Tab-separated table of C-alpha atoms in Angstrom:
chain	number	residue	atom	x	y	z
O	1	GLU	CA	-89.949	188.727	78.717
O	2	VAL	CA	-92.999	187.546	76.827
O	3	GLN	CA	-95.482	186.118	79.295
O	4	LEU	CA	-99.095	184.944	79.468
O	5	VAL	CA	-100.654	184.428	82.889
O	6	GLU	CA	-103.999	182.653	83.338
O	7	SER	CA	-106.200	182.628	86.412
O	8	GLY	CA	-109.731	181.720	87.466
O	9	GLY	CA	-109.826	177.944	87.105
O	10	GLY	CA	-111.258	175.710	89.786
O	11	LEU	CA	-113.834	173.138	90.814
O	12	VAL	CA	-117.465	173.853	89.995
O	13	GLN	CA	-120.744	171.925	90.018
O	14	ALA	CA	-122.499	171.189	86.731
O	15	GLY	CA	-124.689	174.106	85.745
O	16	GLY	CA	-122.408	176.580	87.460
O	17	SER	CA	-120.112	179.290	86.133
O	18	LEU	CA	-116.460	180.313	86.103
O	19	ARG	CA	-114.618	183.321	84.710
O	20	LEU	CA	-111.106	182.859	83.358
O	21	SER	CA	-108.621	185.689	82.892
O	22	CYS	CA	-105.406	186.006	80.894
O	23	ALA	CA	-102.878	188.824	80.970
O	24	ALA	CA	-100.287	189.290	78.218
O	25	SER	CA	-97.066	191.203	78.810
O	26	GLY	CA	-93.594	191.735	77.359
O	27	PHE	CA	-94.582	191.765	73.679
O	28	PRO	CA	-92.440	194.137	71.580
O	29	LEU	CA	-95.232	194.469	68.984
O	30	ASN	CA	-98.990	194.213	69.073
O	31	TYR	CA	-100.472	190.781	68.597
O	32	TYR	CA	-103.440	190.044	66.353
O	33	ALA	CA	-105.449	187.449	68.244
O	34	ILE	CA	-105.720	186.198	71.808
O	35	GLY	CA	-107.836	183.258	72.834
O	36	TRP	CA	-108.510	180.079	74.755
O	37	PHE	CA	-107.838	176.420	74.096
O	38	ARG	CA	-108.546	173.384	76.231
O	39	GLN	CA	-107.207	169.872	76.510
O	40	ALA	CA	-108.754	166.960	78.364
O	41	PRO	CA	-106.880	163.725	79.160
O	42	GLY	CA	-106.592	161.538	76.081
O	43	LYS	CA	-107.922	164.227	73.751
O	44	GLU	CA	-106.375	166.705	71.344
O	45	ARG	CA	-106.048	170.354	72.197
O	46	GLU	CA	-109.059	172.219	70.815
O	47	GLY	CA	-109.887	175.846	70.221
O	48	VAL	CA	-112.608	177.212	72.485
O	49	SER	CA	-112.773	180.906	71.667
O	50	CYS	CA	-110.630	183.794	70.514
O	51	PHE	CA	-110.830	187.534	70.125
O	52	SER	CA	-109.404	189.088	66.981
O	53	LEU	CA	-107.592	192.408	67.283
O	54	SER	CA	-107.794	192.705	63.487
O	55	ASP	CA	-111.593	192.826	63.183
O	56	GLY	CA	-112.663	193.197	66.816
O	57	ARG	CA	-114.842	190.097	66.669
O	58	PRO	CA	-115.181	187.040	68.899
O	59	TYR	CA	-115.045	183.484	67.587
O	60	TYR	CA	-116.461	180.375	69.279
O	61	ALA	CA	-116.395	176.626	68.920
O	62	ASP	CA	-119.836	175.140	68.281
O	63	SER	CA	-119.632	173.175	71.523
O	64	VAL	CA	-119.527	176.343	73.651
O	65	LYS	CA	-121.514	178.826	71.577
O	66	GLY	CA	-124.307	180.324	73.642
O	67	ARG	CA	-122.686	179.282	76.932
O	68	PHE	CA	-119.268	180.973	76.869
O	69	THR	CA	-118.503	184.637	76.257
O	70	ILE	CA	-115.092	186.111	75.457
O	71	SER	CA	-114.222	189.730	76.144
O	72	SER	CA	-111.048	191.793	76.137
O	73	ASP	CA	-109.386	194.911	77.440
O	74	ASN	CA	-107.110	195.772	74.539
O	75	ALA	CA	-105.267	198.598	76.294
O	76	LYS	CA	-104.332	196.297	79.171
O	77	LYS	CA	-103.795	193.300	76.871
O	78	LYS	CA	-106.155	191.110	78.857
O	79	VAL	CA	-108.782	188.622	77.758
O	80	PHE	CA	-111.581	186.991	79.759
O	81	LEU	CA	-113.721	183.910	79.265
O	82	GLN	CA	-117.068	183.806	81.034
O	83	MET	CA	-118.223	180.185	81.186
O	84	ASP	CA	-121.859	179.489	82.057
O	85	SER	CA	-123.969	176.309	82.148
O	86	LEU	CA	-120.871	174.192	82.621
O	87	THR	CA	-121.018	170.425	82.104
O	88	PRO	CA	-118.561	167.627	82.941
O	89	GLU	CA	-117.567	167.625	79.266
O	90	ASP	CA	-116.015	171.049	79.837
O	91	THR	CA	-113.484	169.565	82.264
O	92	ALA	CA	-110.003	170.263	80.902
O	93	VAL	CA	-106.876	172.338	81.274
O	94	TYR	CA	-107.580	175.714	79.690
O	95	PHE	CA	-104.743	177.579	77.972
O	96	CYS	CA	-104.438	181.194	76.928
O	97	ALA	CA	-102.680	181.717	73.588
O	98	VAL	CA	-101.517	184.618	71.407
O	99	ALA	CA	-101.097	184.729	67.624
O	100	MET	CA	-98.820	187.306	66.020
O	101	ASN	CA	-100.629	186.970	62.695
O	102	TRP	CA	-104.304	186.624	61.896
O	103	TYR	CA	-105.706	183.673	59.953
O	104	GLY	CA	-109.398	184.080	60.622
O	105	SER	CA	-110.751	180.964	58.938
O	106	ILE	CA	-108.503	178.680	61.010
O	107	TRP	CA	-108.507	180.530	64.318
O	108	TYR	CA	-109.166	177.245	66.132
O	109	ARG	CA	-105.947	175.541	64.982
O	110	PRO	CA	-103.322	175.438	67.744
O	111	TRP	CA	-100.365	175.714	65.386
O	112	ILE	CA	-101.114	179.274	64.318
O	113	TYR	CA	-100.520	180.539	67.867
O	114	ASP	CA	-97.044	181.646	68.851
O	115	TYR	CA	-97.183	181.953	72.644
O	116	TRP	CA	-98.917	179.924	75.340
O	117	GLY	CA	-99.656	180.223	79.016
O	118	GLN	CA	-99.152	177.517	81.617
O	119	GLY	CA	-102.821	176.535	81.736
O	120	THR	CA	-105.455	176.521	84.453
O	121	GLN	CA	-107.478	173.472	85.499
O	122	VAL	CA	-111.270	173.530	85.216
O	123	THR	CA	-113.121	170.602	86.776
O	124	VAL	CA	-116.908	170.254	86.521
O	125	PHE	CA	-118.656	167.619	88.646
O	126	SER	CA	-122.226	166.337	88.636
């Protein structure tokens, strides 16, 4: 079956780092983008970063640019998110998501993604 499995969330002090991982399996065809979203209590789900299989490029939200780095192992269908210089504003549930089509200009919109993982909690304290 189609499945996305996240790992790597946890509790970290402000200024620290975490590395999230996501593994995709069970897809009958190749997907075109895999990335990360986050949702904090009382807030909308927002795009954090994605990696496009169409152009091989990473994309980042302005709020994390320069602090987070996305990378992928395309053969193993895995994606990673290295998060540095974390702040309490980064506290959220982080979701891995896969899109079966590529719409580059709106990569950050949740509705273009077809499959979602269960989410992993990231909590940053000061």
